Amino acid sequence: STVSGWGHTLQKWFFDLNLLNSWTDANKASAAELMAAHLGGHSHLPYAELPADLSKVLSLYDITSSRWDAVRGLAYEHGDTKSKFITPDTFTKLSDGTIANLVVEKGLTPTPANILRERDLLETSFRTYFQDRVDIAVPTPGAAERKYATFGTQAGTPLGEAVRLLTLFKSFPITIMSKVIGRNIYGN
């Protein structure tokens, strides 16, 4: 009903018609599958023997040695490929005893609530790893990039709408600068 609402609808139709949304979704699915296979390919290694780059990236998501050792046994072969995969949807197969060891390592009592909380934290760490790394592999603007593109102005105000109009197609270069070039500069 508003001009910005119509603009958003037109932009959505534009990206649907030129197949950018489909292309992006397919690339994100492929990137996630490659990451799952990459983790599965290293599932035979304890954390200390993982390549330095992989252990560094995993540590960014609070995936520690004990967490890695807990989930690496869940690697599975998928389809006709002989590749192994590790995906967070298999974490429900972890025994309560395995999760209890992670709870005790944190200095907590392995109560049912703490075990459930730790299981959720473990799954969330890996899901965050996949989501964040997919957004880097297929550069996708996030909240920070939107803030940079709009200079923190409020939508619906004259200034906010003027800034949004001027920076309409600038989110991709901003995303490349913050996620790709920034990663190379800051090393994460």
PDB file of C-alpha atoms in Angstrom:
ATOM      1  CA  SER A   1       0.000   0.000   0.000  1.00  0.00           C
ATOM      2  CA  THR A   2       2.977   2.352   0.491  1.00  0.00           C
ATOM      3  CA  VAL A   3       5.529   3.320  -2.122  1.00  0.00           C
ATOM      4  CA  SER A   4       8.245   1.361  -0.303  1.00  0.00           C
ATOM      5  CA  GLY A   5       5.912  -1.664  -0.094  1.00  0.00           C
ATOM      6  CA  TRP A   6       5.318  -1.538  -3.840  1.00  0.00           C
ATOM      7  CA  GLY A   7       9.033  -1.131  -4.430  1.00  0.00           C
ATOM      8  CA  HIS A   8       9.759  -4.193  -2.329  1.00  0.00           C
ATOM      9  CA  THR A   9       7.136  -6.219  -4.199  1.00  0.00           C
ATOM     10  CA  LEU A  10       8.532  -5.134  -7.578  1.00  0.00           C
ATOM     11  CA  GLN A  11      12.062  -5.966  -6.458  1.00  0.00           C
ATOM     12  CA  LYS A  12      10.932  -9.424  -5.304  1.00  0.00           C
ATOM     13  CA  TRP A  13       9.201 -10.062  -8.653  1.00  0.00           C
ATOM     14  CA  PHE A  14      12.311  -8.845 -10.509  1.00  0.00           C
ATOM     15  CA  PHE A  15      14.543 -11.325  -8.678  1.00  0.00           C
ATOM     16  CA  ASP A  16      12.007 -14.140  -9.124  1.00  0.00           C
ATOM     17  CA  LEU A  17      11.669 -13.499 -12.859  1.00  0.00           C
ATOM     18  CA  ASN A  18      15.397 -13.293 -13.554  1.00  0.00           C
ATOM     19  CA  LEU A  19      15.839 -16.517 -11.508  1.00  0.00           C
ATOM     20  CA  LEU A  20      18.301 -14.940  -9.082  1.00  0.00           C
ATOM     21  CA  ASN A  21      16.377 -16.296  -6.074  1.00  0.00           C
ATOM     22  CA  SER A  22      16.399 -19.841  -7.498  1.00  0.00           C
ATOM     23  CA  TRP A  23      20.071 -19.561  -8.427  1.00  0.00           C
ATOM     24  CA  THR A  24      20.974 -18.282  -4.960  1.00  0.00           C
ATOM     25  CA  ASP A  25      19.006 -21.042  -3.207  1.00  0.00           C
ATOM     26  CA  ALA A  26      20.633 -23.747  -5.353  1.00  0.00           C
ATOM     27  CA  ASN A  27      24.107 -22.371  -4.678  1.00  0.00           C
ATOM     28  CA  LYS A  28      23.435 -22.182  -0.934  1.00  0.00           C
ATOM     29  CA  ALA A  29      22.227 -25.803  -0.889  1.00  0.00           C
ATOM     30  CA  SER A  30      25.348 -26.878  -2.780  1.00  0.00           C
ATOM     31  CA  ALA A  31      27.617 -24.945  -0.420  1.00  0.00           C
ATOM     32  CA  ALA A  32      25.956 -26.516   2.631  1.00  0.00           C
ATOM     33  CA  GLU A  33      26.321 -29.990   1.130  1.00  0.00           C
ATOM     34  CA  LEU A  34      29.995 -29.353   0.392  1.00  0.00           C
ATOM     35  CA  MET A  35      30.572 -28.196   3.980  1.00  0.00           C
ATOM     36  CA  ALA A  36      28.799 -31.259   5.375  1.00  0.00           C
ATOM     37  CA  ALA A  37      30.988 -33.471   3.162  1.00  0.00           C
ATOM     38  CA  HIS A  38      34.093 -31.528   4.204  1.00  0.00           C
ATOM     39  CA  LEU A  39      33.316 -32.158   7.880  1.00  0.00           C
ATOM     40  CA  GLY A  40      32.464 -35.790   7.126  1.00  0.00           C
ATOM     41  CA  GLY A  41      35.718 -36.211   5.237  1.00  0.00           C
ATOM     42  CA  HIS A  42      37.594 -35.202   8.365  1.00  0.00           C
ATOM     43  CA  SER A  43      35.448 -37.242  10.773  1.00  0.00           C
ATOM     44  CA  HIS A  44      38.168 -39.857  11.183  1.00  0.00           C
ATOM     45  CA  LEU A  45      40.475 -37.248  12.719  1.00  0.00           C
ATOM     46  CA  PRO A  46      40.473 -36.076  16.325  1.00  0.00           C
ATOM     47  CA  TYR A  47      40.262 -32.323  16.788  1.00  0.00           C
ATOM     48  CA  ALA A  48      44.009 -31.961  17.414  1.00  0.00           C
ATOM     49  CA  GLU A  49      44.759 -33.467  13.988  1.00  0.00           C
ATOM     50  CA  LEU A  50      42.280 -31.370  11.992  1.00  0.00           C
ATOM     51  CA  PRO A  51      43.778 -28.937   9.480  1.00  0.00           C
ATOM     52  CA  ALA A  52      44.581 -25.640  11.202  1.00  0.00           C
ATOM     53  CA  ASP A  53      42.142 -23.653   9.054  1.00  0.00           C
ATOM     54  CA  LEU A  54      39.254 -26.007   9.855  1.00  0.00           C
ATOM     55  CA  SER A  55      39.894 -26.107  13.604  1.00  0.00           C
ATOM     56  CA  LYS A  56      40.196 -22.308  13.628  1.00  0.00           C
ATOM     57  CA  VAL A  57      36.859 -21.881  11.854  1.00  0.00           C
ATOM     58  CA  LEU A  58      35.161 -24.453  14.098  1.00  0.00           C
ATOM     59  CA  SER A  59      36.468 -22.646  17.185  1.00  0.00           C
ATOM     60  CA  LEU A  60      34.711 -19.473  15.990  1.00  0.00           C
ATOM     61  CA  TYR A  61      31.423 -21.321  16.565  1.00  0.00           C
ATOM     62  CA  ASP A  62      32.377 -22.777  19.962  1.00  0.00           C
ATOM     63  CA  ILE A  63      32.975 -26.203  18.434  1.00  0.00           C
ATOM     64  CA  THR A  64      35.648 -27.441  20.795  1.00  0.00           C
ATOM     65  CA  SER A  65      37.693 -30.630  20.840  1.00  0.00           C
ATOM     66  CA  SER A  66      35.179 -32.449  23.034  1.00  0.00           C
ATOM     67  CA  ARG A  67      32.213 -31.259  20.937  1.00  0.00           C
ATOM     68  CA  TRP A  68      33.941 -32.367  17.731  1.00  0.00           C
ATOM     69  CA  ASP A  69      34.743 -35.759  19.238  1.00  0.00           C
ATOM     70  CA  ALA A  70      31.116 -36.122  20.308  1.00  0.00           C
ATOM     71  CA  VAL A  71      29.706 -35.569  16.804  1.00  0.00           C
ATOM     72  CA  ARG A  72      32.368 -36.943  14.484  1.00  0.00           C
ATOM     73  CA  GLY A  73      31.104 -40.474  15.066  1.00  0.00           C
ATOM     74  CA  LEU A  74      27.776 -39.438  13.512  1.00  0.00           C
ATOM     75  CA  ALA A  75      29.283 -39.129  10.011  1.00  0.00           C
ATOM     76  CA  TYR A  76      27.145 -41.052   7.542  1.00  0.00           C
ATOM     77  CA  GLU A  77      27.325 -42.057   3.897  1.00  0.00           C
ATOM     78  CA  HIS A  78      24.675 -40.486   1.727  1.00  0.00           C
ATOM     79  CA  GLY A  79      23.245 -42.078  -1.403  1.00  0.00           C
ATOM     80  CA  ASP A  80      25.527 -43.755  -3.918  1.00  0.00           C
ATOM     81  CA  THR A  81      28.472 -41.572  -3.063  1.00  0.00           C
ATOM     82  CA  LYS A  82      31.077 -42.925  -0.725  1.00  0.00           C
ATOM     83  CA  SER A  83      31.415 -39.488   0.832  1.00  0.00           C
ATOM     84  CA  LYS A  84      30.672 -39.059   4.499  1.00  0.00           C
ATOM     85  CA  PHE A  85      28.577 -36.181   5.791  1.00  0.00           C
ATOM     86  CA  ILE A  86      28.063 -34.552   9.188  1.00  0.00           C
ATOM     87  CA  THR A  87      24.808 -32.628   9.539  1.00  0.00           C
ATOM     88  CA  PRO A  88      23.140 -31.218  12.667  1.00  0.00           C
ATOM     89  CA  ASP A  89      19.896 -33.108  12.019  1.00  0.00           C
ATOM     90  CA  THR A  90      21.641 -36.329  13.104  1.00  0.00           C
ATOM     91  CA  PHE A  91      22.568 -34.961  16.529  1.00  0.00           C
ATOM     92  CA  THR A  92      19.410 -36.445  18.035  1.00  0.00           C
ATOM     93  CA  LYS A  93      21.234 -39.796  17.759  1.00  0.00           C
ATOM     94  CA  LEU A  94      23.796 -38.695  20.346  1.00  0.00           C
ATOM     95  CA  SER A  95      23.309 -40.549  23.598  1.00  0.00           C
ATOM     96  CA  ASP A  96      22.466 -38.686  26.772  1.00  0.00           C
ATOM     97  CA  GLY A  97      25.719 -40.078  28.203  1.00  0.00           C
ATOM     98  CA  THR A  98      27.761 -38.383  25.474  1.00  0.00           C
ATOM     99  CA  ILE A  99      25.986 -35.096  26.084  1.00  0.00           C
ATOM    100  CA  ALA A 100      26.336 -35.554  29.856  1.00  0.00           C
ATOM    101  CA  ASN A 101      30.133 -35.694  29.408  1.00  0.00           C
ATOM    102  CA  LEU A 102      29.971 -32.290  27.698  1.00  0.00           C
ATOM    103  CA  VAL A 103      27.857 -30.946  30.570  1.00  0.00           C
ATOM    104  CA  VAL A 104      30.300 -32.248  33.199  1.00  0.00           C
ATOM    105  CA  GLU A 105      33.199 -30.705  31.253  1.00  0.00           C
ATOM    106  CA  LYS A 106      31.528 -27.327  31.782  1.00  0.00           C
ATOM    107  CA  GLY A 107      31.425 -27.953  35.524  1.00  0.00           C
ATOM    108  CA  LEU A 108      27.665 -28.535  35.647  1.00  0.00           C
ATOM    109  CA  THR A 109      25.606 -31.397  36.986  1.00  0.00           C
ATOM    110  CA  PRO A 110      24.248 -33.607  34.199  1.00  0.00           C
ATOM    111  CA  THR A 111      20.572 -33.104  34.994  1.00  0.00           C
ATOM    112  CA  PRO A 112      17.986 -33.740  32.259  1.00  0.00           C
ATOM    113  CA  ALA A 113      17.565 -29.968  31.815  1.00  0.00           C
ATOM    114  CA  ASN A 114      21.326 -29.398  31.469  1.00  0.00           C
ATOM    115  CA  ILE A 115      21.641 -32.312  29.026  1.00  0.00           C
ATOM    116  CA  LEU A 116      18.799 -30.912  26.924  1.00  0.00           C
ATOM    117  CA  ARG A 117      20.353 -27.427  27.046  1.00  0.00           C
ATOM    118  CA  GLU A 118      23.785 -28.735  26.013  1.00  0.00           C
ATOM    119  CA  ARG A 119      22.270 -30.788  23.168  1.00  0.00           C
ATOM    120  CA  ASP A 120      20.523 -27.644  21.942  1.00  0.00           C
ATOM    121  CA  LEU A 121      23.721 -25.578  22.229  1.00  0.00           C
ATOM    122  CA  LEU A 122      25.692 -28.205  20.313  1.00  0.00           C
ATOM    123  CA  GLU A 123      23.149 -28.332  17.509  1.00  0.00           C
ATOM    124  CA  THR A 124      22.887 -24.531  17.438  1.00  0.00           C
ATOM    125  CA  SER A 125      26.677 -24.185  17.170  1.00  0.00           C
ATOM    126  CA  PHE A 126      26.777 -26.427  14.116  1.00  0.00           C
ATOM    127  CA  ARG A 127      23.675 -24.888  12.512  1.00  0.00           C
ATOM    128  CA  THR A 128      25.194 -21.439  13.022  1.00  0.00           C
ATOM    129  CA  TYR A 129      28.424 -22.693  11.456  1.00  0.00           C
ATOM    130  CA  PHE A 130      26.553 -23.914   8.375  1.00  0.00           C
ATOM    131  CA  GLN A 131      24.366 -20.812   8.029  1.00  0.00           C
ATOM    132  CA  ASP A 132      27.189 -18.335   8.493  1.00  0.00           C
ATOM    133  CA  ARG A 133      29.603 -20.150   6.199  1.00  0.00           C
ATOM    134  CA  VAL A 134      26.910 -20.539   3.515  1.00  0.00           C
ATOM    135  CA  ASP A 135      26.266 -16.797   3.692  1.00  0.00           C
ATOM    136  CA  ILE A 136      29.982 -16.256   3.108  1.00  0.00           C
ATOM    137  CA  ALA A 137      30.233 -18.841   0.307  1.00  0.00           C
ATOM    138  CA  VAL A 138      27.215 -17.273  -1.423  1.00  0.00           C
ATOM    139  CA  PRO A 139      27.563 -13.641  -0.345  1.00  0.00           C
ATOM    140  CA  THR A 140      24.285 -12.670   1.264  1.00  0.00           C
ATOM    141  CA  PRO A 141      23.683  -9.318   2.923  1.00  0.00           C
ATOM    142  CA  GLY A 142      22.907  -9.529   6.599  1.00  0.00           C
ATOM    143  CA  ALA A 143      21.820  -7.006   9.202  1.00  0.00           C
ATOM    144  CA  ALA A 144      25.237  -5.325   9.330  1.00  0.00           C
ATOM    145  CA  GLU A 145      25.314  -4.820   5.566  1.00  0.00           C
ATOM    146  CA  ARG A 146      21.781  -3.426   5.588  1.00  0.00           C
ATOM    147  CA  LYS A 147      22.829  -1.002   8.304  1.00  0.00           C
ATOM    148  CA  TYR A 148      25.852   0.116   6.270  1.00  0.00           C
ATOM    149  CA  ALA A 149      23.705   0.514   3.132  1.00  0.00           C
ATOM    150  CA  THR A 150      21.038   2.588   4.879  1.00  0.00           C
ATOM    151  CA  PHE A 151      23.371   4.483   7.221  1.00  0.00           C
ATOM    152  CA  GLY A 152      21.079   3.466  10.077  1.00  0.00           C
ATOM    153  CA  THR A 153      18.211   5.649   8.834  1.00  0.00           C
ATOM    154  CA  GLN A 154      14.648   4.670   9.590  1.00  0.00           C
ATOM    155  CA  ALA A 155      12.489   3.214   6.816  1.00  0.00           C
ATOM    156  CA  GLY A 156       9.432   5.284   5.910  1.00  0.00           C
ATOM    157  CA  THR A 157      11.012   8.646   6.687  1.00  0.00           C
ATOM    158  CA  PRO A 158      11.912  10.975   3.807  1.00  0.00           C
ATOM    159  CA  LEU A 159      15.643  10.676   4.570  1.00  0.00           C
ATOM    160  CA  GLY A 160      15.417   6.916   5.064  1.00  0.00           C
ATOM    161  CA  GLU A 161      13.597   6.374   1.768  1.00  0.00           C
ATOM    162  CA  ALA A 162      15.998   8.687  -0.101  1.00  0.00           C
ATOM    163  CA  VAL A 163      18.997   6.749   1.244  1.00  0.00           C
ATOM    164  CA  ARG A 164      17.349   3.430   0.353  1.00  0.00           C
ATOM    165  CA  LEU A 165      16.684   4.671  -3.185  1.00  0.00           C
ATOM    166  CA  LEU A 166      20.291   5.795  -3.649  1.00  0.00           C
ATOM    167  CA  THR A 167      21.757   2.568  -2.239  1.00  0.00           C
ATOM    168  CA  LEU A 168      19.214   0.187  -3.797  1.00  0.00           C
ATOM    169  CA  PHE A 169      21.726  -2.044  -5.588  1.00  0.00           C
ATOM    170  CA  LYS A 170      24.698  -1.398  -3.314  1.00  0.00           C
ATOM    171  CA  SER A 171      24.167  -4.231  -0.818  1.00  0.00           C
ATOM    172  CA  PHE A 172      26.151  -6.745  -2.893  1.00  0.00           C
ATOM    173  CA  PRO A 173      29.360  -4.669  -3.044  1.00  0.00           C
ATOM    174  CA  ILE A 174      28.995  -3.876   0.653  1.00  0.00           C
ATOM    175  CA  THR A 175      28.563  -7.593   1.374  1.00  0.00           C
ATOM    176  CA  ILE A 176      31.668  -8.476  -0.631  1.00  0.00           C
ATOM    177  CA  MET A 177      33.675  -5.846   1.237  1.00  0.00           C
ATOM    178  CA  SER A 178      32.502  -6.922   4.676  1.00  0.00           C
ATOM    179  CA  LYS A 179      32.310 -10.717   4.318  1.00  0.00           C
ATOM    180  CA  VAL A 180      34.865 -11.641   1.676  1.00  0.00           C
ATOM    181  CA  ILE A 181      37.514  -8.936   1.813  1.00  0.00           C
ATOM    182  CA  GLY A 182      36.977  -8.478   5.561  1.00  0.00           C
ATOM    183  CA  ARG A 183      37.517 -12.192   6.130  1.00  0.00           C
ATOM    184  CA  ASN A 184      40.822 -12.028   4.274  1.00  0.00           C
ATOM    185  CA  ILE A 185      41.953  -8.990   6.235  1.00  0.00           C
ATOM    186  CA  TYR A 186      40.823 -10.147   9.692  1.00  0.00           C
ATOM    187  CA  GLY A 187      41.304 -13.874   9.127  1.00  0.00           C
ATOM    188  CA  ASN A 188      37.939 -15.296  10.151  1.00  0.00           C
TER     189      ASN A 188
END
